[in-house]
Amino acid sequence: MPETGFLCACCDQRHDELPFAYGTPAPAYWTPDVEEIADSVLGEEQCVVGGEHFFVRARLVLPVVDDETDFEWGVWVSLSKDNFARASKLWDDPARVDEPPYFGWLSTVLPIYEPTTVNLKTYVHSEPVGTRPTVELEPTDHPLAVEQRTGITRDRVRAIAELLLHPEG
């Protein structure tokens, strides 16, 4: 079984755990002033901005080729009004797993990637009730899309942890 901690190259300290998941509490388009706009709601799993922009929380999974655990980015994806309504209607319905994927746009800035991850084309796949949807990126040459297709290593997971734990480092 792989070691759970790691020696951080940024701070030269030992961290007890190597995180395999990171997430953001809101879509990139949710800012403090948005709360004041009518028909704007930020929930745990869904978000609406001004009654015109619709988002769901999802998991963007990267296989880790030298570990049994996948790496997950907790992200937000924008959906069309119709797809958001359909996903909402089926939210607690076990039959939602039979839905075709919903087209969407990645709406989360993952700061370690260049160019930006905002507005990458996605397909949102429904999962069983109680499990967040998963995100499939359009197969492009964007570094995040490449990592989703080809996988990452534990060393890359450690590098991500170092970058996120020490953003100024």
Coordinates of N, CA and C in Angstrom, one line a residue, residues 73-137:
W73 N -11.1 16.4 -9.1 CA -11.3 17.8 -9.0 C -12.8 18.0 -8.8
G74 N -13.2 18.7 -7.7 CA -14.6 19.1 -7.5 C -14.8 20.4 -8.3
V75 N -15.7 20.3 -9.4 CA -15.8 21.4 -10.3 C -17.3 21.8 -10.4
W76 N -17.5 22.9 -11.1 CA -18.9 23.3 -11.5 C -18.9 23.4 -13.0
V77 N -20.1 23.0 -13.5 CA -20.3 23.0 -15.0 C -21.6 23.7 -15.3
S78 N -21.5 24.6 -16.3 CA -22.8 25.3 -16.7 C -23.6 24.4 -17.6
L79 N -24.9 24.4 -17.4 CA -25.8 23.6 -18.3 C -26.8 24.6 -18.9
S80 N -27.4 24.2 -20.0 CA -28.4 25.0 -20.6 C -29.6 25.0 -19.6
K81 N -30.5 25.9 -19.8 CA -31.7 26.0 -18.9 C -32.5 24.7 -19.0
D82 N -32.7 24.1 -20.2 CA -33.4 22.9 -20.4 C -32.7 21.7 -19.7
N83 N -31.4 21.6 -19.9 CA -30.7 20.5 -19.3 C -30.6 20.6 -17.8
F84 N -30.5 21.8 -17.3 CA -30.5 22.0 -15.8 C -31.9 21.6 -15.3
A85 N -33.0 22.0 -16.0 CA -34.3 21.7 -15.5 C -34.5 20.2 -15.5
R86 N -34.0 19.5 -16.6 CA -34.1 18.0 -16.7 C -33.3 17.4 -15.5
A87 N -32.1 17.8 -15.3 CA -31.3 17.2 -14.3 C -31.9 17.4 -12.9
S88 N -32.5 18.6 -12.7 CA -33.1 18.9 -11.4 C -34.3 18.1 -11.2
K89 N -35.1 17.9 -12.3 CA -36.3 17.0 -12.2 C -36.0 15.6 -11.8
L90 N -34.9 15.1 -12.3 CA -34.4 13.7 -12.1 C -33.5 13.6 -10.9
W91 N -33.2 14.6 -10.1 CA -32.2 14.7 -9.1 C -32.3 13.5 -8.1
D92 N -33.5 13.1 -7.7 CA -33.7 12.0 -6.7 C -34.3 10.8 -7.4
D93 N -34.2 10.7 -8.7 CA -34.8 9.6 -9.4 C -33.7 8.6 -9.8
P94 N -33.8 7.3 -9.3 CA -32.7 6.3 -9.7 C -32.6 6.2 -11.2
A95 N -33.6 6.5 -12.0 CA -33.5 6.4 -13.5 C -32.6 7.4 -14.1
R96 N -32.1 8.4 -13.3 CA -31.3 9.4 -13.9 C -30.0 8.8 -14.5
V97 N -29.6 7.7 -14.1 CA -28.4 7.1 -14.6 C -28.5 6.7 -16.1
D98 N -29.8 6.6 -16.5 CA -30.1 6.2 -17.9 C -30.1 7.5 -18.8
E99 N -29.9 8.6 -18.3 CA -29.9 9.9 -19.1 C -28.7 9.9 -20.0
P100 N -28.8 10.5 -21.2 CA -27.6 10.7 -22.0 C -26.8 11.9 -21.3
P101 N -25.6 12.0 -21.6 CA -24.8 13.1 -20.9 C -25.3 14.4 -21.4
Y102 N -25.2 15.4 -20.5 CA -25.6 16.8 -20.8 C -24.3 17.5 -21.2
F103 N -24.5 18.3 -22.3 CA -23.3 19.2 -22.7 C -23.2 20.4 -21.7
G104 N -22.0 20.8 -21.4 CA -21.8 21.9 -20.6 C -20.5 22.5 -20.8
W105 N -20.2 23.6 -20.0 CA -19.0 24.3 -20.1 C -18.4 24.3 -18.7
L106 N -17.1 23.9 -18.6 CA -16.4 23.9 -17.3 C -16.4 25.3 -16.7
S107 N -16.9 25.5 -15.5 CA -17.0 26.8 -14.9 C -16.2 27.0 -13.6
T108 N -15.1 26.3 -13.6 CA -14.2 26.4 -12.5 C -12.7 26.7 -12.9
V109 N -12.1 27.6 -12.2 CA -10.7 27.9 -12.5 C -9.9 26.9 -11.7
L110 N -9.1 26.1 -12.4 CA -8.2 25.2 -11.7 C -6.8 25.9 -11.9
P111 N -6.3 26.5 -10.9 CA -5.2 27.5 -11.0 C -3.9 26.9 -11.5
I112 N -3.7 25.6 -11.5 CA -2.4 25.1 -11.9 C -2.3 24.8 -13.4
Y113 N -3.4 25.1 -14.1 CA -3.4 24.8 -15.6 C -3.4 26.1 -16.4
E114 N -2.6 26.1 -17.4 CA -2.5 27.1 -18.4 C -2.7 26.4 -19.8
P115 N -3.6 27.0 -20.7 CA -4.5 28.1 -20.4 C -5.6 27.7 -19.5
T116 N -6.4 28.7 -19.2 CA -7.4 28.5 -18.2 C -8.3 27.3 -18.4
T117 N -8.9 26.8 -17.4 CA -9.8 25.7 -17.5 C -11.3 26.2 -17.7
V118 N -11.5 27.4 -17.5 CA -12.9 27.9 -17.7 C -13.3 27.8 -19.1
N119 N -14.5 27.4 -19.4 CA -15.1 27.2 -20.7 C -14.6 26.1 -21.5
L120 N -13.9 25.1 -20.9 CA -13.6 23.9 -21.6 C -14.9 23.1 -21.9
K121 N -15.1 22.5 -23.0 CA -16.3 21.8 -23.4 C -16.3 20.5 -22.6
T122 N -17.5 20.2 -22.1 CA -17.7 19.0 -21.2 C -19.0 18.2 -21.6
Y123 N -19.0 17.0 -21.0 CA -20.2 16.2 -21.0 C -20.4 15.8 -19.6
V124 N -21.5 16.0 -19.0 CA -21.8 15.7 -17.6 C -22.6 14.4 -17.6
H125 N -22.1 13.4 -16.9 CA -22.7 12.1 -16.8 C -23.4 11.9 -15.5
S126 N -24.7 11.6 -15.5 CA -25.4 11.4 -14.3 C -24.9 10.1 -13.6
E127 N -24.9 10.1 -12.3 CA -24.4 9.0 -11.5 C -25.6 8.5 -10.6
P128 N -25.5 7.4 -9.9 CA -26.6 7.0 -9.0 C -26.9 8.1 -8.0
V129 N -28.2 8.1 -7.6 CA -28.6 9.1 -6.6 C -27.7 9.1 -5.4
G130 N -27.2 10.3 -4.9 CA -26.3 10.4 -3.8 C -24.9 10.5 -4.3
T131 N -24.6 10.4 -5.6 CA -23.3 10.5 -6.1 C -23.3 11.7 -7.1
R132 N -22.3 12.6 -6.9 CA -22.2 13.7 -7.9 C -21.9 13.2 -9.3
P133 N -22.5 14.0 -10.3 CA -22.2 13.6 -11.7 C -20.7 13.7 -11.9
T134 N -20.3 13.0 -13.0 CA -18.9 13.0 -13.4 C -18.8 13.9 -14.7
V135 N -17.6 14.4 -14.9 CA -17.4 15.3 -16.1 C -16.4 14.6 -17.0
E136 N -16.8 14.6 -18.3 CA -15.9 14.1 -19.3 C -15.5 15.3 -20.2
L137 N -14.2 15.7 -20.2 CA -13.8 16.8 -21.1 C -13.8 16.4 -22.5

